[in-house]
Amino acid sequence: MTTAKRDTYTPETLLTVAVQVFIERGYDGTSMEHLSKAAGISKSSIYHHVTGKEELLRRAVSRALDELFGILDEEHARVGSAAERLEYVVRRMVEVLMAELPYVTLLLRVRGNTGTERWALERRREFDHRVADLLRAAAAEGDVRSDVEVRLATRLVFGMINSIVEWYRPDGLDGRGGSGGAGEREVVDAVARLVFGGLRKAS
Amino acid sequence: MTTAKRDTYTPETLLTVAVQVFIERGYDGTSMEHLSKAAGISKSSIYHHVTGKEELLRRAVSRALDELFGILDEEHARVGSAAERLEYVVRRMVEVLMAELPYVTLLLRVRGNTGTERWALERRREFDHRVADLLRAAAAEGDVRSDVEVRLATRLVFGMINSIVEWYRPDGLDGRGGSGGAGEREVVDAVARLVFGGLRKAS
């Protein structure tokens, strides 16, 4: 026998549960029934908070996107040489990814089947372009190599950063030796070192 | 009205179709019914070739794994300094990923719900360890920086390489400006330059 849990959710706490379910089952594979079961409240209680699962997706990816775009407004992303600003943005991207892990994970898995998903993909592309512009400016200022095409370099750097969602776990323990105990600071430094200096030892 | 296609499949051509369906629907979300429809032959015709969808998955990920492990047996992966061998392996990994794109894509999406998936994950981990060993040896020989922990560096480098499956399309056209026209050689060189030298201009 199951006892219906009293609905003590706010849109925010409901979002936390929904994001977890979306990540586990995929957004397409999640029904209101799944959300209701995971939250332990009735479907109509969920509808009391939101219009449906698409609103939950929109709130979740908005949170990730707002944090990412917020980086570009920070002082160190606006002042200094393009190379310095780029390094700041790369470091902050890694920090945001780790701090907002489930939200960024969901954002990165968006496919584009619904209006909200297409909007999220468009915003992601816009963010990518902003970072590519910074890379282009750093190359023009002569601080960044120009023998790798900007768009390709951006894709590869984003690829490295975004892959962190596959293994980073805040507690350093994911039961499979996941993060291998790497702390937040260590990951940020490692990415900055590899992205800017590569593996080769400075001679 | 649909006309049943005559079964002219071999296990190999059937595999090509199955891999496409697995990538589109996810392995868990694919039924024999889906495979039968995509191939245009009856389910019993499929059972004539294979025992079921798990055998198709096993053949597909085996193909990717065999190609990847094959790299480690090649001469340049066995002879030379560890740093030279590592650079060779990184370049070849990118080549294999692009040449065997659907198979590697599927391998990277394996989750671990079935025996075959757990076996594939285990083999992937084994490959990662072999590359990490090479990186460790290169650091010991003094050719690779030692201020980034080996396992973390391996994860990040694999993250960059594996992310290529998200956007690389052999024809350079994926309708979304995907590969941006980047050719195979250009991608291999870009990865090698970024992984070893980073974005910063050699001074």
Short mmCIF file of C-alpha atoms in Angstrom, two decimals:
data_model
loop_
_atom_site.label_atom_id
_atom_site.label_comp_id
_atom_site.label_asym_id
_atom_site.label_seq_id
_atom_site.Cartn_x
_atom_site.Cartn_y
_atom_site.Cartn_z
CA MET A 1 0.00 0.00 0.00
CA THR A 2 1.33 3.39 -0.91
CA THR A 3 0.41 6.54 0.90
CA ALA A 4 0.24 9.67 -1.20
CA LYS A 5 2.85 12.12 0.03
CA ARG A 6 1.51 15.50 1.00
CA ASP A 7 2.41 18.02 -1.70
CA THR A 8 5.04 20.18 -0.08
CA TYR A 9 6.73 20.94 -3.38
CA THR A 10 7.59 24.34 -4.73
CA PRO A 11 8.29 24.79 -8.44
CA GLU A 12 12.00 24.69 -7.48
CA THR A 13 12.02 21.42 -5.55
CA LEU A 14 9.77 19.80 -8.14
CA LEU A 15 12.32 20.87 -10.76
CA THR A 16 15.10 19.02 -8.92
CA VAL A 17 13.12 15.78 -9.09
CA ALA A 18 12.08 16.31 -12.70
CA VAL A 19 15.64 16.96 -13.89
CA GLN A 20 16.77 13.71 -12.29
CA VAL A 21 14.02 11.77 -14.06
CA PHE A 22 14.70 13.50 -17.41
CA ILE A 23 18.38 12.55 -17.14
CA GLU A 24 17.60 8.94 -16.24
CA ARG A 25 14.83 8.26 -18.75
CA GLY A 26 15.54 10.90 -21.36
CA TYR A 27 13.12 13.79 -21.85
CA ASP A 28 11.17 12.01 -24.62
CA GLY A 29 10.89 8.88 -22.50
CA THR A 30 9.48 10.71 -19.47
CA SER A 31 5.73 10.88 -18.95
CA MET A 32 3.77 12.89 -16.36
CA GLU A 33 3.13 9.49 -14.79
CA HIS A 34 6.88 8.98 -14.27
CA LEU A 35 7.22 12.45 -12.78
CA SER A 36 4.26 11.86 -10.49
CA LYS A 37 5.74 8.58 -9.24
CA ALA A 38 9.21 10.04 -8.70
CA ALA A 39 7.85 13.04 -6.82
CA GLY A 40 5.37 10.94 -4.87
CA ILE A 41 2.52 13.33 -5.62
CA SER A 42 -0.42 13.11 -8.00
CA LYS A 43 -0.34 14.36 -11.57
CA SER A 44 -2.91 17.02 -10.74
CA SER A 45 -0.63 18.26 -7.95
CA ILE A 46 2.13 18.65 -10.55
CA TYR A 47 -0.24 20.56 -12.83
CA HIS A 48 -0.87 22.85 -9.87
CA HIS A 49 2.77 23.96 -10.19
CA VAL A 50 3.50 23.79 -13.90
CA THR A 51 1.67 23.44 -17.20
CA GLY A 52 3.45 20.21 -18.04
CA LYS A 53 6.80 18.54 -18.57
CA GLU A 54 7.87 21.02 -21.24
CA GLU A 55 7.69 23.86 -18.73
CA LEU A 56 9.90 21.86 -16.37
CA LEU A 57 12.40 21.30 -19.19
CA ARG A 58 12.35 25.00 -20.03
CA ARG A 59 12.98 26.00 -16.42
CA ALA A 60 15.81 23.49 -16.12
CA VAL A 61 17.70 24.42 -19.29
CA SER A 62 17.07 28.14 -18.62
CA ARG A 63 18.88 27.76 -15.34
CA ALA A 64 21.94 26.28 -17.07
CA LEU A 65 21.83 28.82 -19.91
CA ASP A 66 21.44 31.79 -17.55
CA GLU A 67 24.49 30.70 -15.59
CA LEU A 68 26.54 30.20 -18.76
CA PHE A 69 25.55 33.51 -20.37
CA GLY A 70 26.06 35.19 -16.98
CA ILE A 71 29.77 34.35 -17.25
CA LEU A 72 30.10 36.59 -20.31
CA ASP A 73 28.87 39.59 -18.30
CA GLU A 74 31.37 39.12 -15.50
CA GLU A 75 34.14 41.71 -15.28
CA HIS A 76 37.04 39.40 -16.19
CA ALA A 77 35.15 38.24 -19.26
CA ARG A 78 34.87 41.86 -20.44
CA VAL A 79 38.17 43.45 -19.43
CA GLY A 80 41.69 42.45 -20.49
CA SER A 81 43.26 40.86 -23.54
CA ALA A 82 41.11 38.43 -25.50
CA ALA A 83 43.36 35.54 -24.40
CA GLU A 84 42.95 36.46 -20.71
CA ARG A 85 39.20 36.81 -21.12
CA LEU A 86 39.06 33.47 -22.94
CA GLU A 87 40.95 31.72 -20.18
CA TYR A 88 38.63 33.25 -17.59
CA VAL A 89 35.56 32.11 -19.53
CA VAL A 90 36.91 28.55 -19.93
CA ARG A 91 37.60 28.29 -16.19
CA ARG A 92 34.18 29.67 -15.30
CA MET A 93 32.46 27.32 -17.75
CA VAL A 94 34.00 24.37 -15.95
CA GLU A 95 32.94 25.82 -12.59
CA VAL A 96 29.36 26.38 -13.75
CA LEU A 97 29.21 22.90 -15.26
CA MET A 98 30.22 21.35 -11.93
CA ALA A 99 28.04 23.63 -9.77
CA GLU A 100 24.95 23.12 -11.96
CA LEU A 101 25.80 19.55 -12.99
CA PRO A 102 22.28 18.12 -13.52
CA TYR A 103 21.04 21.24 -15.31
CA VAL A 104 24.01 21.44 -17.67
CA THR A 105 23.85 17.66 -18.26
CA LEU A 106 20.23 18.01 -19.33
CA LEU A 107 21.06 21.00 -21.54
CA LEU A 108 23.76 19.00 -23.30
CA ARG A 109 21.35 16.12 -23.96
CA VAL A 110 18.64 18.24 -25.56
CA ARG A 111 17.75 16.86 -28.99
CA GLY A 112 15.45 19.34 -30.67
CA ASN A 113 12.10 17.55 -30.89
CA THR A 114 10.03 20.26 -29.21
CA GLY A 115 9.95 24.04 -29.37
CA THR A 116 11.72 24.31 -26.03
CA GLU A 117 14.45 21.95 -27.16
CA ARG A 118 15.00 23.84 -30.41
CA TRP A 119 15.14 27.09 -28.46
CA ALA A 120 17.72 25.58 -26.08
CA LEU A 121 19.86 24.36 -29.00
CA GLU A 122 19.70 27.84 -30.55
CA ARG A 123 20.84 29.45 -27.28
CA ARG A 124 23.66 26.91 -26.94
CA ARG A 125 24.84 27.75 -30.44
CA GLU A 126 24.70 31.44 -29.56
CA PHE A 127 26.91 30.81 -26.53
CA ASP A 128 29.33 28.78 -28.64
CA HIS A 129 29.55 31.65 -31.12
CA ARG A 130 30.33 34.13 -28.33
CA VAL A 131 33.23 31.96 -27.16
CA ALA A 132 34.39 31.41 -30.75
CA ASP A 133 34.46 35.20 -31.20
CA LEU A 134 36.72 35.49 -28.17
CA LEU A 135 39.02 32.81 -29.59
CA ARG A 136 39.08 34.62 -32.94
CA ALA A 137 39.99 37.88 -31.20
CA ALA A 138 42.77 36.16 -29.23
CA ALA A 139 44.19 34.75 -32.46
CA ALA A 140 44.00 38.19 -34.08
CA GLU A 141 45.88 39.64 -31.10
CA GLY A 142 48.54 36.99 -31.69
CA ASP A 143 48.15 35.21 -28.34
CA VAL A 144 46.50 32.07 -29.65
CA ARG A 145 47.68 29.73 -32.40
CA SER A 146 46.15 30.37 -35.79
CA ASP A 147 46.92 26.97 -37.37
CA VAL A 148 43.68 25.43 -36.04
CA GLU A 149 40.50 26.84 -37.56
CA VAL A 150 38.51 28.78 -34.94
CA ARG A 151 35.24 26.85 -35.25
CA LEU A 152 37.03 23.53 -35.09
CA ALA A 153 39.08 24.61 -32.07
CA THR A 154 35.92 25.82 -30.33
CA ARG A 155 34.15 22.52 -30.94
CA LEU A 156 37.09 20.53 -29.58
CA VAL A 157 37.52 22.71 -26.49
CA PHE A 158 33.77 22.54 -25.77
CA GLY A 159 33.99 18.79 -26.32
CA MET A 160 36.63 18.47 -23.62
CA ILE A 161 34.75 20.69 -21.17
CA ASN A 162 31.32 19.18 -21.78
CA SER A 163 32.64 15.63 -21.38
CA ILE A 164 33.15 16.39 -17.70
CA VAL A 165 29.42 15.75 -17.09
CA GLU A 166 30.02 12.10 -18.00
CA TRP A 167 32.23 11.39 -15.01
CA TYR A 168 32.38 14.26 -12.54
CA ARG A 169 30.46 13.64 -9.33
CA PRO A 170 30.49 16.33 -6.62
CA ASP A 171 31.35 13.92 -3.82
CA GLY A 172 34.20 12.39 -5.79
CA LEU A 173 32.48 9.03 -5.38
CA ASP A 174 30.22 7.55 -7.99
CA GLY A 175 30.68 3.96 -7.05
CA ARG A 176 32.80 3.30 -10.13
CA GLY A 177 35.78 5.35 -9.08
CA GLY A 178 34.17 8.08 -11.18
CA SER A 179 35.82 11.38 -10.52
CA GLY A 180 38.72 9.50 -9.03
CA GLY A 181 38.54 11.91 -6.15
CA ALA A 182 39.36 14.89 -8.37
CA GLY A 183 38.15 18.03 -6.64
CA GLU A 184 36.54 21.02 -8.31
CA ARG A 185 39.68 23.15 -8.22
CA GLU A 186 41.83 20.34 -9.63
CA VAL A 187 39.48 19.84 -12.58
CA VAL A 188 39.35 23.58 -13.38
CA ASP A 189 43.16 23.82 -13.31
CA ALA A 190 43.59 20.67 -15.40
CA VAL A 191 41.23 21.93 -18.10
CA ALA A 192 42.88 25.37 -18.20
CA ARG A 193 46.35 23.80 -18.43
CA LEU A 194 45.38 21.36 -21.17
CA VAL A 195 43.27 23.78 -23.20
CA PHE A 196 45.93 26.48 -23.24
CA GLY A 197 49.20 24.61 -22.85
CA GLY A 198 48.44 21.08 -24.00
CA LEU A 199 50.09 17.93 -22.70
CA ARG A 200 53.58 18.78 -23.90
CA LYS A 201 55.97 19.93 -21.25
CA ALA A 202 56.88 23.58 -21.58
CA SER A 203 60.51 23.54 -22.68
CA MET B 1 0.39 -1.24 -49.41
CA THR B 2 3.81 -2.43 -48.48
CA THR B 3 5.63 -5.18 -50.25
CA ALA B 4 7.91 -7.33 -48.15
CA LYS B 5 11.44 -6.87 -49.38
CA ARG B 6 13.21 -10.04 -50.35
CA ASP B 7 15.77 -10.88 -47.69
CA THR B 8 19.06 -10.19 -49.39
CA TYR B 9 20.76 -9.30 -46.13
CA THR B 10 24.00 -10.71 -44.84
CA PRO B 11 24.87 -10.38 -41.16
CA GLU B 12 27.06 -7.41 -42.19
CA THR B 13 24.47 -5.40 -44.09
CA LEU B 14 21.86 -6.13 -41.44
CA LEU B 15 24.33 -4.75 -38.90
CA THR B 16 24.56 -1.44 -40.77
CA VAL B 17 20.80 -1.00 -40.52
CA ALA B 18 20.64 -2.10 -36.88
CA VAL B 19 23.39 0.30 -35.80
CA GLN B 20 21.50 3.20 -37.38
CA VAL B 21 18.33 2.24 -35.52
CA PHE B 22 20.18 1.75 -32.22
CA ILE B 23 21.70 5.23 -32.56
CA GLU B 24 18.37 6.85 -33.41
CA ARG B 25 16.16 5.12 -30.82
CA GLY B 26 18.72 4.09 -28.25
CA TYR B 27 19.50 0.39 -27.75
CA ASP B 28 16.98 0.01 -24.92
CA GLY B 29 14.28 1.68 -26.98
CA THR B 30 14.79 -0.59 -30.00
CA SER B 31 12.58 -3.65 -30.44
CA MET B 32 12.89 -6.45 -32.99
CA GLU B 33 9.78 -4.87 -34.53
CA HIS B 34 11.70 -1.63 -35.12
CA LEU B 35 14.61 -3.53 -36.66
CA SER B 36 12.26 -5.52 -38.86
CA LYS B 37 10.57 -2.35 -40.13
CA ALA B 38 13.86 -0.52 -40.75
CA ALA B 39 15.32 -3.48 -42.64
CA GLY B 40 12.10 -4.15 -44.50
CA ILE B 41 12.23 -7.87 -43.71
CA SER B 42 10.29 -10.00 -41.26
CA LYS B 43 11.39 -10.67 -37.70
CA SER B 44 11.88 -14.33 -38.50
CA SER B 45 14.21 -13.36 -41.35
CA ILE B 46 16.28 -11.40 -38.84
CA TYR B 47 16.35 -14.42 -36.52
CA HIS B 48 17.69 -16.35 -39.49
CA HIS B 49 20.84 -14.20 -39.27
CA VAL B 50 21.24 -13.46 -35.57
CA THR B 51 19.91 -14.65 -32.22
CA GLY B 52 18.48 -11.22 -31.42
CA LYS B 53 19.24 -7.56 -30.92
CA GLU B 54 21.91 -8.22 -28.30
CA GLU B 55 23.98 -10.16 -30.84
CA LEU B 56 23.72 -7.20 -33.24
CA LEU B 57 24.90 -4.88 -30.49
CA ARG B 58 27.78 -7.18 -29.69
CA ARG B 59 28.89 -7.35 -33.32
CA ALA B 60 28.67 -3.58 -33.64
CA VAL B 61 30.63 -2.64 -30.54
CA SER B 62 33.14 -5.44 -31.24
CA ARG B 63 33.91 -3.84 -34.56
CA ALA B 64 34.68 -0.50 -32.87
CA LEU B 65 36.67 -2.13 -30.06
CA ASP B 66 38.70 -4.30 -32.44
CA GLU B 67 39.68 -1.26 -34.46
CA LEU B 68 40.65 0.69 -31.34
CA PHE B 69 42.66 -2.12 -29.74
CA GLY B 70 44.22 -2.79 -33.16
CA ILE B 71 45.88 0.64 -32.96
CA LEU B 72 47.90 -0.46 -29.95
CA ASP B 73 49.45 -3.31 -31.96
CA GLU B 74 50.58 -1.08 -34.81
CA GLU B 75 54.31 -0.51 -35.12
CA HIS B 76 54.32 3.20 -34.25
CA ALA B 77 52.33 2.47 -31.13
CA ARG B 78 55.01 0.02 -29.99
CA VAL B 79 58.28 1.63 -31.08
CA GLY B 80 59.70 5.01 -30.07
CA SER B 81 59.49 7.27 -27.06
CA ALA B 82 56.28 7.12 -25.03
CA ALA B 83 55.38 10.66 -26.15
CA GLU B 84 55.77 9.71 -29.83
CA ARG B 85 53.74 6.55 -29.33
CA LEU B 86 51.06 8.53 -27.48
CA GLU B 87 50.79 11.09 -30.27
CA TYR B 88 50.52 8.27 -32.80
CA VAL B 89 47.75 6.59 -30.79
CA VAL B 90 45.82 9.86 -30.38
CA ARG B 91 45.95 10.53 -34.13
CA ARG B 92 44.90 6.99 -34.97
CA MET B 93 42.04 7.11 -32.43
CA VAL B 94 40.64 10.14 -34.25
CA GLU B 95 41.04 8.35 -37.59
CA VAL B 96 39.28 5.22 -36.36
CA LEU B 97 36.50 7.28 -34.82
CA MET B 98 35.83 8.98 -38.14
CA ALA B 99 36.22 5.84 -40.26
CA GLU B 100 33.96 3.77 -38.01
CA LEU B 101 31.70 6.65 -36.96
CA PRO B 102 28.39 4.79 -36.32
CA TYR B 103 30.13 1.89 -34.53
CA VAL B 104 32.17 4.14 -32.27
CA THR B 105 29.13 6.36 -31.64
CA LEU B 106 27.19 3.31 -30.48
CA LEU B 107 30.09 2.14 -28.33
CA LEU B 108 30.24 5.52 -26.61
CA ARG B 109 26.50 5.42 -25.85
CA VAL B 110 26.51 2.00 -24.21
CA ARG B 111 24.96 2.22 -20.76
CA GLY B 112 25.52 -1.11 -19.04
CA ASN B 113 22.05 -2.63 -18.72
CA THR B 114 22.86 -5.96 -20.38
CA GLY B 115 25.77 -8.38 -20.27
CA THR B 116 27.01 -7.20 -23.65
CA GLU B 117 26.88 -3.58 -22.56
CA ARG B 118 28.77 -4.30 -19.35
CA TRP B 119 31.37 -6.22 -21.34
CA ALA B 120 31.73 -3.29 -23.76
CA LEU B 121 32.16 -0.81 -20.89
CA GLU B 122 34.81 -3.07 -19.39
CA ARG B 123 36.71 -3.22 -22.70
CA ARG B 124 36.47 0.57 -23.07
CA ARG B 125 37.93 1.01 -19.60
CA GLU B 126 40.73 -1.40 -20.51
CA PHE B 127 41.53 0.68 -23.60
CA ASP B 128 41.49 3.88 -21.52
CA HIS B 129 43.94 2.29 -19.08
CA ARG B 130 46.31 1.34 -21.89
CA VAL B 131 46.36 4.94 -23.12
CA ALA B 132 46.73 6.25 -19.56
CA ASP B 133 49.76 3.96 -19.15
CA LEU B 134 51.32 5.51 -22.23
CA LEU B 135 50.69 9.00 -20.83
CA ARG B 136 52.22 7.96 -17.51
CA ALA B 137 55.30 6.63 -19.31
CA ALA B 138 55.63 9.85 -21.31
CA ALA B 139 55.47 11.89 -18.11
CA ALA B 140 58.09 9.63 -16.53
CA GLU B 141 60.33 10.17 -19.56
CA GLY B 142 59.93 13.92 -19.00
CA ASP B 143 58.19 14.68 -22.32
CA VAL B 144 54.72 15.33 -20.95
CA ARG B 145 53.69 17.74 -18.21
CA SER B 146 53.31 16.20 -14.78
CA ASP B 147 51.15 18.89 -13.18
CA VAL B 148 47.93 17.28 -14.39
CA GLU B 149 47.06 13.95 -12.83
CA VAL B 150 47.30 11.15 -15.43
CA ARG B 151 43.79 9.77 -15.03
CA LEU B 152 42.28 13.24 -15.19
CA ALA B 153 44.33 14.16 -18.26
CA THR B 154 43.29 10.89 -19.94
CA ARG B 155 39.61 11.56 -19.26
CA LEU B 156 39.85 15.09 -20.65
CA VAL B 157 41.75 14.05 -23.78
CA PHE B 158 39.28 11.21 -24.43
CA GLY B 159 36.48 13.71 -23.82
CA MET B 160 37.81 15.94 -26.57
CA ILE B 161 38.33 13.07 -29.01
CA ASN B 162 35.02 11.32 -28.32
CA SER B 163 33.06 14.55 -28.69
CA ILE B 164 33.89 14.43 -32.41
CA VAL B 165 31.07 11.89 -32.92
CA GLU B 166 28.61 14.65 -31.99
CA TRP B 167 29.36 16.82 -35.02
CA TYR B 168 31.64 15.10 -37.53
CA ARG B 169 29.89 13.94 -40.69
CA PRO B 170 31.96 12.29 -43.43
CA ASP B 171 30.55 14.45 -46.24
CA GLY B 172 31.18 17.64 -44.31
CA LEU B 173 27.46 18.40 -44.64
CA ASP B 174 24.95 17.56 -41.96
CA GLY B 175 22.40 20.20 -42.79
CA ARG B 176 23.31 22.22 -39.71
CA GLY B 177 26.72 23.29 -40.89
CA GLY B 178 27.92 20.36 -38.80
CA SER B 179 31.51 19.57 -39.60
CA GLY B 180 31.79 23.00 -41.13
CA GLY B 181 33.50 21.31 -44.03
CA ALA B 182 36.39 20.14 -41.85
CA GLY B 183 38.05 17.21 -43.59
CA GLU B 184 39.43 14.13 -41.92
CA ARG B 185 43.05 15.27 -42.10
CA GLU B 186 42.20 18.71 -40.71
CA VAL B 187 40.42 17.20 -37.72
CA VAL B 188 43.28 14.80 -36.94
CA ASP B 189 45.83 17.63 -37.09
CA ALA B 190 43.66 19.94 -34.98
CA VAL B 191 43.27 17.33 -32.24
CA ALA B 192 46.98 16.51 -32.23
CA ARG B 193 47.92 20.21 -32.04
CA LEU B 194 45.45 21.00 -29.25
CA VAL B 195 46.09 17.86 -27.21
CA PHE B 196 49.85 18.28 -27.27
CA GLY B 197 50.41 22.01 -27.73
CA GLY B 198 47.19 23.62 -26.51
CA LEU B 199 45.70 26.84 -27.82
CA ARG B 200 48.54 29.07 -26.70
CA LYS B 201 50.89 30.20 -29.41
CA ALA B 202 54.32 28.66 -29.13
CA SER B 203 56.55 31.56 -28.12
#
